[in-house]
CSV table of C-alpha atoms and ligand atoms in Angstrom, one decimal:
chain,number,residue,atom,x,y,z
A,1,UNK,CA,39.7,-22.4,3.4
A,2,UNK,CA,41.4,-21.8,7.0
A,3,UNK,CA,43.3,-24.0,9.0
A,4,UNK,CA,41.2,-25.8,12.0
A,5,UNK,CA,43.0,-24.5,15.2
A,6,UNK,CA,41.5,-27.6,17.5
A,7,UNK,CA,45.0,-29.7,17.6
A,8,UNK,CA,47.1,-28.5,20.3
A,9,UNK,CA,49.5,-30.2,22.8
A,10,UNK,CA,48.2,-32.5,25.8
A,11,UNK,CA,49.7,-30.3,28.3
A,12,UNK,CA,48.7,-27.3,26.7
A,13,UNK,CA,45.0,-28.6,26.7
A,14,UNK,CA,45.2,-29.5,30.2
A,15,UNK,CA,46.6,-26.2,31.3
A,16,UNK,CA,44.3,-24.1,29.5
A,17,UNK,CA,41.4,-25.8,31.3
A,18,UNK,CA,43.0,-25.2,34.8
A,19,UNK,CA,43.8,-28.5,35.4
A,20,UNK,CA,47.3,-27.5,36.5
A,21,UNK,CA,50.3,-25.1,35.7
A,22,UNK,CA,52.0,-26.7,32.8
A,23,UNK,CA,54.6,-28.2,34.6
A,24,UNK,CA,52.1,-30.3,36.9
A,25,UNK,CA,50.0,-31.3,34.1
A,26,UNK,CA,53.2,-32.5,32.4
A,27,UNK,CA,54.2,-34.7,35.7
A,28,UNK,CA,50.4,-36.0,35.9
A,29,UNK,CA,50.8,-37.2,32.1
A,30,UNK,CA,54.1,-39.1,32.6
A,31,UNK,CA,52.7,-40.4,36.0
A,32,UNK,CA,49.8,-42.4,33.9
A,33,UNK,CA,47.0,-40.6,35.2
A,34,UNK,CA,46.0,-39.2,32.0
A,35,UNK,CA,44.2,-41.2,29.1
A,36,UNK,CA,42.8,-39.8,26.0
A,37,UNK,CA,40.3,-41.9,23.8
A,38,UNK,CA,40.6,-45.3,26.5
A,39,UNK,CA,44.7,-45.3,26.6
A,40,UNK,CA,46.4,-43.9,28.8
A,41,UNK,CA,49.2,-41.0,27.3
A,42,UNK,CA,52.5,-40.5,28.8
A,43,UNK,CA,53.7,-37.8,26.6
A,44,UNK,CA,53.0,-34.0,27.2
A,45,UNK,CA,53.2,-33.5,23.5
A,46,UNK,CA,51.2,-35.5,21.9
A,47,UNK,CA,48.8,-34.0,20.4
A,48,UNK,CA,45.3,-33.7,20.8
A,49,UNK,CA,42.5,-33.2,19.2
A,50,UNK,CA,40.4,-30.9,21.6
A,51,UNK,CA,36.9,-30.7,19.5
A,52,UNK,CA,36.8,-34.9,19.4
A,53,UNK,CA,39.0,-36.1,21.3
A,54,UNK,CA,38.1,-38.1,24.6
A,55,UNK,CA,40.7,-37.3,27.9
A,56,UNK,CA,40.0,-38.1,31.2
A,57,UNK,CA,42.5,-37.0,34.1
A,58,UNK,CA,42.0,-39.7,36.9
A,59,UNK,CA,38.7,-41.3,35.4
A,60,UNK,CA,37.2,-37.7,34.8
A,61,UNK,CA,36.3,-36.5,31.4
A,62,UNK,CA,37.0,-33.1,30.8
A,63,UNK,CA,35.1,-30.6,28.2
A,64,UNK,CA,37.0,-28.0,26.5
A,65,UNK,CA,35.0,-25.4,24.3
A,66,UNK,CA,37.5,-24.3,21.3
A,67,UNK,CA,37.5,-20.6,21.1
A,68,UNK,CA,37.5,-19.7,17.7
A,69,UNK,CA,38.0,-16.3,15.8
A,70,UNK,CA,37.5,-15.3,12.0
A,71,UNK,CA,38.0,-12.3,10.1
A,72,UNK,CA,35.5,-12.0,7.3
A,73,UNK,CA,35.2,-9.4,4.5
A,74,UNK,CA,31.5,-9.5,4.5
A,75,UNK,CA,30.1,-9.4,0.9
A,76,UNK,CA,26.9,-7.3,0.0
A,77,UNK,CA,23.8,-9.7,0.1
A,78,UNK,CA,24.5,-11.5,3.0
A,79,UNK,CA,22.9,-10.6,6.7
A,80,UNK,CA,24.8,-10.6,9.9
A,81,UNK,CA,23.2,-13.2,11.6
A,82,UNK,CA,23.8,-17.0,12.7
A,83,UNK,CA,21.5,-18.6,10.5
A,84,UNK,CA,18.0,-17.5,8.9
A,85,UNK,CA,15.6,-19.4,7.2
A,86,UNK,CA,15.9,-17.5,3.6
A,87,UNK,CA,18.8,-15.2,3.5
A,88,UNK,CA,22.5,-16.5,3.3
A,89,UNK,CA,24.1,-15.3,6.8
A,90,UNK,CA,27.5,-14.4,7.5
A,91,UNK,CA,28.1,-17.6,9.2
A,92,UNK,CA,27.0,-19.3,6.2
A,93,UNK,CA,30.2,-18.7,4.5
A,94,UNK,CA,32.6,-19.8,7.4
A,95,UNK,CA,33.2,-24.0,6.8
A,96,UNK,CA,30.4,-26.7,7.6
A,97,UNK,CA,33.1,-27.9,10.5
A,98,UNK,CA,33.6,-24.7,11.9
A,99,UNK,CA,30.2,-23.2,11.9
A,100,UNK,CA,29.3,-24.8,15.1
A,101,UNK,CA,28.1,-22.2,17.6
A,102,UNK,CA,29.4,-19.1,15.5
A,103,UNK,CA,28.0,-15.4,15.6
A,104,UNK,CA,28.9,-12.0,14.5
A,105,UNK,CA,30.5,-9.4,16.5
A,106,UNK,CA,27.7,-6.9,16.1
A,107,UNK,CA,26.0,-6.1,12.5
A,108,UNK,CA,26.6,-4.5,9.4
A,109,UNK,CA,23.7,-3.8,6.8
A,110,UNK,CA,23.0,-6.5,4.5
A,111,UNK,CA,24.4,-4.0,1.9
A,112,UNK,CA,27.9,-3.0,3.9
A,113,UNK,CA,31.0,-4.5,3.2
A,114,UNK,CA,33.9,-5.0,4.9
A,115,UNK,CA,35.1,-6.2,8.4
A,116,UNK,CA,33.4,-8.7,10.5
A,117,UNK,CA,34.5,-10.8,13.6
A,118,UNK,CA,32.7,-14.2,13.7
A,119,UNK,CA,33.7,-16.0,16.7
A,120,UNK,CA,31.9,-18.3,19.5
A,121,UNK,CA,33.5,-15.9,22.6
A,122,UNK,CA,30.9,-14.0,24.0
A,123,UNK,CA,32.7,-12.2,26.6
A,124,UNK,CA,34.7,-11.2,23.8
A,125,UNK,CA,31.8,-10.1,21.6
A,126,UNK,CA,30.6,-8.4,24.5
A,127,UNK,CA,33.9,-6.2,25.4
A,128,UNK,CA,34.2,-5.1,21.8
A,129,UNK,CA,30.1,-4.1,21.9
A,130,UNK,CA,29.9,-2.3,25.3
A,131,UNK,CA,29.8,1.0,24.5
A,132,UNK,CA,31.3,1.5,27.7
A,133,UNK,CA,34.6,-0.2,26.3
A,134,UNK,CA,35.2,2.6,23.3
A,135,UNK,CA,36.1,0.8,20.8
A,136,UNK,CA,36.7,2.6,17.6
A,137,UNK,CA,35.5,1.3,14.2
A,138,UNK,CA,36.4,3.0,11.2
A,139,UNK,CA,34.4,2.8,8.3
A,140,UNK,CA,34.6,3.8,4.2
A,141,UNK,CA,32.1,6.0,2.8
A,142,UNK,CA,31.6,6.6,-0.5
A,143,UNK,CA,28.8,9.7,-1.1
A,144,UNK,CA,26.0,10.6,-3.0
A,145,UNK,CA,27.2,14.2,-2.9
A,146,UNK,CA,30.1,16.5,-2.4
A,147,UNK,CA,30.9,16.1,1.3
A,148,UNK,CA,30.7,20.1,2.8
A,149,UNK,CA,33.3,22.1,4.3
A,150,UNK,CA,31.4,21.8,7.9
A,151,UNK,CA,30.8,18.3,7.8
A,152,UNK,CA,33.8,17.9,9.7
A,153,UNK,CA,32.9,20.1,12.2
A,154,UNK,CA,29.4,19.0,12.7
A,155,UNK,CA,30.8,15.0,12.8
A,156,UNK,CA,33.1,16.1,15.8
A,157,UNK,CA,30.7,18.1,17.6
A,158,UNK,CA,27.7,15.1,17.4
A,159,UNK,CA,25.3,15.0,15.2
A,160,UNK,CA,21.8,14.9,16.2
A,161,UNK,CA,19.8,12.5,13.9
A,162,UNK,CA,16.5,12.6,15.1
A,163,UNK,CA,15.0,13.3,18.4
A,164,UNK,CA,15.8,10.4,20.2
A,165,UNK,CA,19.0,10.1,18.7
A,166,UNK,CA,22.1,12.4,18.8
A,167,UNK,CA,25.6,10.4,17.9
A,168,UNK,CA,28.8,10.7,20.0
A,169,UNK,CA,31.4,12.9,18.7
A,170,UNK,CA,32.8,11.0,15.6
A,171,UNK,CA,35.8,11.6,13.2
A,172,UNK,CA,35.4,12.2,9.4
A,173,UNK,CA,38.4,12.0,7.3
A,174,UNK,CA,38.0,13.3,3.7
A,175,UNK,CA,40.0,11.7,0.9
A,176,UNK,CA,38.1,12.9,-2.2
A,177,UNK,CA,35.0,15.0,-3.1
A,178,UNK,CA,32.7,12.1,-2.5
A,179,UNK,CA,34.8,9.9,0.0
A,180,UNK,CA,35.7,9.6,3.6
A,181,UNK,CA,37.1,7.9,6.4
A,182,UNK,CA,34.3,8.0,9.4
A,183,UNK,CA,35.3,6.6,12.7
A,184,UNK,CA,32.4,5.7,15.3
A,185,UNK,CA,32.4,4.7,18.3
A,186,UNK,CA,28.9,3.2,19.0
A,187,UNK,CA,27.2,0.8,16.6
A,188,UNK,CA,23.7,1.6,16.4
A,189,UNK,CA,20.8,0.9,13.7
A,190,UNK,CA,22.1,2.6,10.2
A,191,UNK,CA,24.4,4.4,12.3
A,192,UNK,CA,26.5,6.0,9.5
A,193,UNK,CA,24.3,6.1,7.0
A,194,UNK,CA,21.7,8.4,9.6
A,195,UNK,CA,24.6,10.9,10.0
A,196,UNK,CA,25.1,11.4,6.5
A,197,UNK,CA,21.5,11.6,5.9
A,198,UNK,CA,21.3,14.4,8.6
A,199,UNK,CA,23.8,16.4,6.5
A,200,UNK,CA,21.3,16.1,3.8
A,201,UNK,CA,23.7,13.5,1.9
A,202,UNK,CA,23.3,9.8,1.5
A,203,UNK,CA,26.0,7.0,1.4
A,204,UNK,CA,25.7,4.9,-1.5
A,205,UNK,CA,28.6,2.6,-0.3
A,206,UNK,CA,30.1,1.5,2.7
A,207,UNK,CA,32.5,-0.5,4.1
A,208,UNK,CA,34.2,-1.3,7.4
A,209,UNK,CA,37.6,-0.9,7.5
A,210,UNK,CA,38.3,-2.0,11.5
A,211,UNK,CA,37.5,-2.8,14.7
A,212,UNK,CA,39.4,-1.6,17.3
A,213,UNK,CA,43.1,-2.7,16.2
A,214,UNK,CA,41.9,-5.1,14.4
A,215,UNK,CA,41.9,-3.7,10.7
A,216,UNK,CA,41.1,-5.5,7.6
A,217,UNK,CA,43.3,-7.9,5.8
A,218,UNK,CA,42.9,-6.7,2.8
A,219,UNK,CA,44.2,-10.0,0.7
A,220,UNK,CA,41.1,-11.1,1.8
A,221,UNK,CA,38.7,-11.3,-1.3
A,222,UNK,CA,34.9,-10.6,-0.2
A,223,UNK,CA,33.2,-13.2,0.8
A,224,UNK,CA,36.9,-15.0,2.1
A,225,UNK,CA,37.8,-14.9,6.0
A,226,UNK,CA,40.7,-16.1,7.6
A,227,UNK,CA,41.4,-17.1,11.3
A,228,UNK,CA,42.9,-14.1,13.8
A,229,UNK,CA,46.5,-14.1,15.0
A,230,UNK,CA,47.1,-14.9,18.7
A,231,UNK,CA,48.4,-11.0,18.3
A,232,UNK,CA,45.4,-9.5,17.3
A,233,UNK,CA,43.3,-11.8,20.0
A,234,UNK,CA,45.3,-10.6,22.7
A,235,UNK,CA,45.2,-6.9,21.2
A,236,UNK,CA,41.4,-7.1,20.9
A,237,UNK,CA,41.2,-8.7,24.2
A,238,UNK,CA,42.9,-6.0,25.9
A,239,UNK,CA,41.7,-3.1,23.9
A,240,UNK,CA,44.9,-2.0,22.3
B,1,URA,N1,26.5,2.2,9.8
B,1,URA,C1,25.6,1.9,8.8
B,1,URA,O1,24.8,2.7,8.4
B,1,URA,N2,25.6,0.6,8.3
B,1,URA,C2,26.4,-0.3,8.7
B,1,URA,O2,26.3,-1.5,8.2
B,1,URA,C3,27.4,0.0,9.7
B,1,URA,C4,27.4,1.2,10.2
């Protein structure tokens, strides 16, 4: 369904591994001391094939791990895990030869739609989940009940949802009677539905909508992903 992103130039797979600065690695290919699969390669663009290909530099293999990033519009049914031994998981639906190492960036109900990351970077996954790092994720809310004119107010102020918890100052956005916009900035257990619930309404749909700036591609049909931009790794990566 998406590309595989695992070809890229010889000299670009040797710089990205620190091997050199692009221009060196390009001298040590046309100097011979390069050979990918048992020949030797003199041309910094040939392309390589960095999840099967073999390449030594001076009769040492290297290893290079592809990074890989999905954007899934997570269907209803399906848990937000790597794999489990009865439910289909999140990772189930991302390609046989890509699945390799995948996880989810954080969770959404089994029930919630919407936006997920699936990826293999955990230093990513871990920036986006700190709750240190602030990231916002906004989420679509469809209600039980009328929302109330202080919802708003009590959103922004932090609700307190039991004793143990009381969530961060959050942002609700009305667009209908029964509809909203709800922008978090932690993730915990049922987190949205708990703050409804302690305004003594109940979501009876829900969907993420983004992560940080990474919002939803909305051609996506649900259970269809596609692989991230450069752009919106970089942006991720830097919290943009
Ligand atoms: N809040 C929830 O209640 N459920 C989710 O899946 C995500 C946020």
């Amino acid at each position: 369904m998406s590309k595989s992103n695992s070809m890229l130039r010889l000299d670009k797979y040797l710089a990205d591994l620190s091997v050199g600065t692009r221009t060196e690695v390009k001298q040590m290919i046309r100097k011979g001391r390069v050979m990918v699969n048992g020949n030797t390669e003199t041309s910094p663009e040939t392309k390589v094939d960095s999840n099967h290909d073999k390449i030594f530099v001076d009769s040492r293999e290297l290893s290079y791990v592809t990074l890989e990033y999905f954007m899934l519009n997570k269907p209803a049914g399906v848990v937000s895990a790597s794999n489990d031994k009865k439910q289909t998981t999140v990772v189930d639906l991302i390609d046989e030869a890509k699945r390799k190492d995948l996880f989810p960036v954080g969770r959404l109900d089994k029930d919630t739609e919407g936006l997920l990351i699936i990826t293999n970077d955990g230093d990513l996954a871990h920036q986006l989940l700190s709750p240190k790092k602030h990231v916002d994720k906004v989420y679509f809310a469809k209600l039980r009940d009328p929302l109330k004119k202080e919802d708003e107010e009590a959103f922004a102020a932090g609700l307190k949802i039991d004793e143990e918890f009381t969530a961060l100052p959050a942002k609700l956005e009305r667009i209908s009677e029964q509809e909203a916009y709800v922008t978090i900035r932690e993730g915990k257990f049922h987190q949205i539905k708990r703050m409804f619930e302690a305004t003594r309404n109940e979501v009876i749909y829900l969907k993420r909508i983004s992560m940080g700036s990474l919002v939803l591609d909305e051609s996506l049909s649900l259970g269809e992903y596609r692989e991230l931009t450069e752009e919106e790794i970089e942006a991720l990566r830097e919290n943009r």
